[in-house]
Amino acid sequence: AQKITQTQPGMFVQEKEAVTLDCTYDTSDQSYGLFWYKQPSSGEMIFLIYQGSYDEQNATEGRYSLNFQKARKSANLVISASQLGDSAMYFCAMTFGGATNKLIFGTGTLLAVQP
Amino acid sequence: NAGVTQTPKFRILKIGQSMTLQCAQDMNHNYMYWYRQDPGMGLKLIYYSVGAGITDKGEVPNGYNVSRSTTEDFPLRLELAAPSQTSVYFCASSQQDQPQHFGDGTRLSIL
């Protein structure tokens, strides 16, 4: 069975510092997609970054980058130069082999950026 | 650009009542989804659809029904509401192998 694990329920980071949010997954599928979403206190789900299992280069989107280590089955999100507006819940999610595009979510990490 | 629109934003139901949560998207996406998010948890898939006329169960479908008569609309029906269905409901849409776009959510309380 496919499973996503986020082991950090909550984290603090100082403004302007980098932070890594952990995500590990368990699957026997060879084809899958890795996503990170941000959920601020206002509640909406905001797509941040995507990495396909066959992509050899780590994905980057502005201050967000994905540290994808396929052999370790991990897909950590790195946020550089943290800003106060980065304070939110962050969810790792995956789609697995097949054409349905269904997402399975982790339990999330609550990030608090301190001034 | 409306994206994914969910109505209502908030609703309180009595136990045993029924209601329909509406979801509409204007991006011509084939795939649509309904999730629920319980406090402090990630989202869990209720139902999904890969195109008009095609729906299938997700991880937590009990107590819900869906239909997909058009590409744009994907309503979620609650019959005989129960306290366990108190949650925030998110609708999403996507194309295949593309990120899902989410609506703003419907906060539902059943008392």
Coordinates of C-alpha atoms in Angstrom, one line a residue:
Chain A
A1 CA 0.0 0.0 0.0
Q2 CA 1.1 3.5 -0.7
K3 CA 1.9 5.7 2.2
I4 CA 3.3 9.2 2.8
T5 CA 5.0 10.1 6.1
Q6 CA 5.8 13.6 7.4
T7 CA 7.5 13.1 10.7
Q8 CA 7.7 16.8 11.8
P9 CA 4.4 17.9 13.2
G10 CA 5.7 21.4 13.7
M11 CA 8.8 23.5 13.1
F12 CA 10.2 26.9 13.9
V13 CA 12.6 28.8 11.6
Q14 CA 14.1 32.2 11.8
E15 CA 13.2 34.7 9.1
K16 CA 15.7 34.7 6.2
E17 CA 17.0 31.2 7.1
A18 CA 16.5 28.1 5.0
V19 CA 14.3 25.2 6.3
T20 CA 13.8 21.6 5.2
L21 CA 10.5 19.9 5.6
D22 CA 10.8 16.1 5.5
C23 CA 8.7 13.7 3.5
T24 CA 9.2 10.0 3.0
Y25 CA 7.0 7.6 1.0
D26 CA 6.4 4.0 0.5
T27 CA 5.5 2.5 -2.8
S28 CA 6.4 -0.3 -5.1
D29 CA 5.3 1.6 -8.2
Q30 CA 8.0 2.8 -10.6
S31 CA 5.9 5.8 -11.9
Y32 CA 4.7 8.4 -9.4
G33 CA 4.5 12.1 -8.9
L34 CA 5.6 14.1 -5.8
F35 CA 3.8 17.3 -4.8
W36 CA 4.0 19.9 -2.1
Y37 CA 1.1 22.1 -1.1
K38 CA 0.9 25.0 1.3
Q39 CA -2.1 25.7 3.4
P40 CA -2.1 29.0 5.2
S41 CA -4.4 29.8 8.1
S42 CA -7.0 31.1 5.6
G43 CA -7.4 27.5 4.5
E44 CA -6.8 27.3 0.8
M45 CA -4.5 24.7 -0.7
I46 CA -1.7 26.2 -2.8
F47 CA 0.4 24.1 -5.1
L48 CA 4.1 24.8 -4.7
I49 CA 6.2 22.3 -6.6
Y50 CA 6.2 19.0 -8.5
Q51 CA 8.7 16.2 -9.2
G52 CA 8.1 13.1 -11.3
S53 CA 9.7 9.9 -10.3
Y54 CA 11.6 9.8 -13.6
D55 CA 12.9 13.3 -13.4
E56 CA 16.6 13.2 -12.8
Q57 CA 17.1 16.8 -11.8
N58 CA 15.6 18.1 -8.5
A59 CA 12.7 20.5 -9.2
T60 CA 13.0 24.2 -8.2
E61 CA 10.4 26.9 -8.2
G62 CA 11.7 30.2 -6.9
R63 CA 12.5 29.8 -3.2
Y64 CA 11.2 26.3 -3.2
S65 CA 13.3 23.3 -4.1
L66 CA 12.7 19.6 -3.8
N67 CA 15.5 17.3 -2.5
F68 CA 14.5 14.1 -4.2
Q69 CA 16.4 11.0 -3.1
K70 CA 14.7 8.1 -4.9
A71 CA 16.8 5.3 -3.3
R72 CA 15.8 6.6 0.1
K73 CA 12.2 7.3 -1.0
S74 CA 12.4 10.8 0.3
A75 CA 11.2 14.1 -1.2
N76 CA 12.1 16.9 1.2
L77 CA 11.0 20.5 0.6
V78 CA 13.6 23.1 1.0
I79 CA 12.5 26.7 1.5
S80 CA 15.3 29.2 1.2
A81 CA 15.3 32.7 2.8
S82 CA 12.2 32.1 4.9
Q83 CA 9.6 34.9 5.0
L84 CA 6.9 35.6 7.6
G85 CA 4.4 34.8 4.9
D86 CA 5.8 31.2 4.7
S87 CA 4.1 30.4 8.1
A88 CA 1.6 27.8 7.1
M89 CA 0.8 24.1 7.0
Y90 CA 2.8 22.2 4.4
F91 CA 1.6 18.9 2.9
C92 CA 3.5 16.4 0.9
A93 CA 1.4 14.4 -1.5
M94 CA 1.8 11.8 -4.2
T95 CA 0.1 10.3 -7.2
F96 CA 0.9 6.7 -8.0
G97 CA 1.0 4.6 -11.1
G98 CA -2.1 4.7 -13.2
A99 CA -4.2 7.3 -15.0
T100 CA -6.4 8.5 -12.2
N101 CA -4.1 11.2 -10.8
K102 CA -5.4 10.6 -7.3
L103 CA -3.4 12.3 -4.5
I104 CA -2.5 10.7 -1.3
F105 CA -1.5 13.3 1.4
G106 CA 0.8 13.2 4.4
T107 CA -0.4 14.6 7.7
G108 CA 1.4 17.9 7.2
T109 CA 4.0 20.0 8.9
L110 CA 3.2 23.3 10.6
L111 CA 5.9 25.8 9.9
A112 CA 6.2 29.0 12.0
V113 CA 8.6 31.7 10.8
Q114 CA 9.9 33.8 13.6
P115 CA 11.1 37.5 13.1
Chain B
N1 CA -10.0 33.5 -13.7
A2 CA -12.4 31.7 -11.4
G3 CA -10.6 28.3 -11.3
V4 CA -12.5 25.9 -8.9
T5 CA -15.5 27.4 -7.2
Q6 CA -17.1 25.7 -4.2
T7 CA -20.4 26.7 -2.7
P8 CA -21.4 27.2 0.1
K9 CA -18.4 28.3 2.1
F10 CA -20.0 27.4 5.4
R11 CA -23.0 25.2 6.4
I12 CA -24.5 23.8 9.6
L13 CA -26.7 20.8 9.3
K14 CA -28.7 18.8 11.7
I15 CA -28.2 15.1 12.1
G16 CA -30.1 13.2 9.4
Q17 CA -30.4 16.2 7.0
S18 CA -29.1 16.0 3.5
M19 CA -27.4 18.5 1.3
T20 CA -25.3 19.0 -1.8
L21 CA -21.9 20.6 -1.9
Q22 CA -21.4 22.3 -5.3
C23 CA -18.2 22.4 -7.2
A24 CA -17.6 24.0 -10.6
Q25 CA -14.4 24.5 -12.6
D26 CA -13.8 26.6 -15.7
M27 CA -10.5 25.2 -16.8
N28 CA -11.9 22.4 -18.9
H29 CA -10.1 19.8 -16.7
N30 CA -11.1 16.2 -17.2
Y31 CA -10.2 15.1 -13.7
M32 CA -12.2 16.3 -10.6
Y33 CA -11.9 15.2 -7.0
W34 CA -13.6 15.6 -3.6
Y35 CA -11.5 15.5 -0.4
R36 CA -12.3 16.0 3.2
Q37 CA -9.9 17.4 5.8
D38 CA -10.4 16.6 9.4
P39 CA -8.7 18.8 12.1
G40 CA -5.0 18.5 12.2
M41 CA -5.0 15.9 9.3
G42 CA -4.1 15.8 5.7
L43 CA -6.8 15.5 3.0
K44 CA -8.5 12.2 2.3
L45 CA -10.1 11.4 -1.1
I46 CA -13.8 10.8 -1.1
Y47 CA -14.7 10.4 -4.8
Y48 CA -13.1 11.3 -8.0
S49 CA -14.0 11.5 -11.7
V50 CA -11.8 11.1 -14.8
G51 CA -14.5 12.6 -17.1
A52 CA -18.1 13.3 -17.6
G53 CA -20.2 10.3 -16.8
I54 CA -17.4 8.5 -14.9
T55 CA -17.0 8.5 -11.2
D56 CA -15.2 6.2 -8.7
K57 CA -14.7 5.8 -5.0
G58 CA -11.7 7.1 -3.1
E59 CA -10.5 6.2 0.3
V60 CA -13.5 7.4 2.4
P61 CA -16.7 7.2 0.2
N62 CA -19.2 6.0 2.8
G63 CA -22.1 8.4 3.3
Y64 CA -21.5 10.3 0.1
N65 CA -22.6 10.2 -3.5
V66 CA -21.4 12.1 -6.6
S67 CA -22.4 12.6 -10.1
R68 CA -20.6 14.1 -13.1
S69 CA -23.1 15.0 -15.8
T70 CA -20.9 17.8 -17.3
T71 CA -17.1 18.5 -17.5
E72 CA -17.6 21.6 -15.4
D73 CA -19.6 20.4 -12.4
F74 CA -19.0 17.7 -9.8
P75 CA -21.5 17.9 -6.9
L76 CA -21.1 16.0 -3.7
R77 CA -24.2 14.7 -2.0
L78 CA -24.5 13.9 1.7
E79 CA -27.5 11.8 2.6
L80 CA -28.5 11.4 6.3
A81 CA -25.7 13.7 7.7
A82 CA -23.8 12.3 10.7
P83 CA -21.5 14.1 13.2
S84 CA -18.6 12.1 11.8
Q85 CA -19.0 14.1 8.5
T86 CA -18.1 17.4 10.2
S87 CA -15.1 18.4 8.2
V88 CA -13.7 20.8 5.7
Y89 CA -14.5 19.7 2.1
F90 CA -12.2 20.5 -0.8
C91 CA -13.0 20.1 -4.5
A92 CA -10.1 20.0 -6.9
S93 CA -9.6 19.6 -10.7
S94 CA -6.6 18.8 -12.9
Q95 CA -5.5 17.4 -16.2
Q96 CA -3.7 14.1 -16.2
D97 CA -0.2 14.2 -14.6
Q98 CA -0.7 17.9 -13.8
P99 CA -1.0 19.5 -10.3
Q100 CA -4.5 19.7 -8.9
H101 CA -6.1 23.1 -8.4
F102 CA -8.2 23.4 -5.3
G103 CA -11.3 25.3 -4.4
D104 CA -11.4 27.4 -1.2
G105 CA -13.2 24.7 0.7
T106 CA -16.6 24.2 2.4
R107 CA -16.6 24.1 6.2
L108 CA -19.4 21.8 7.3
S109 CA -20.6 21.2 10.8
I110 CA -23.2 18.6 11.7
L111 CA -24.9 19.0 15.1

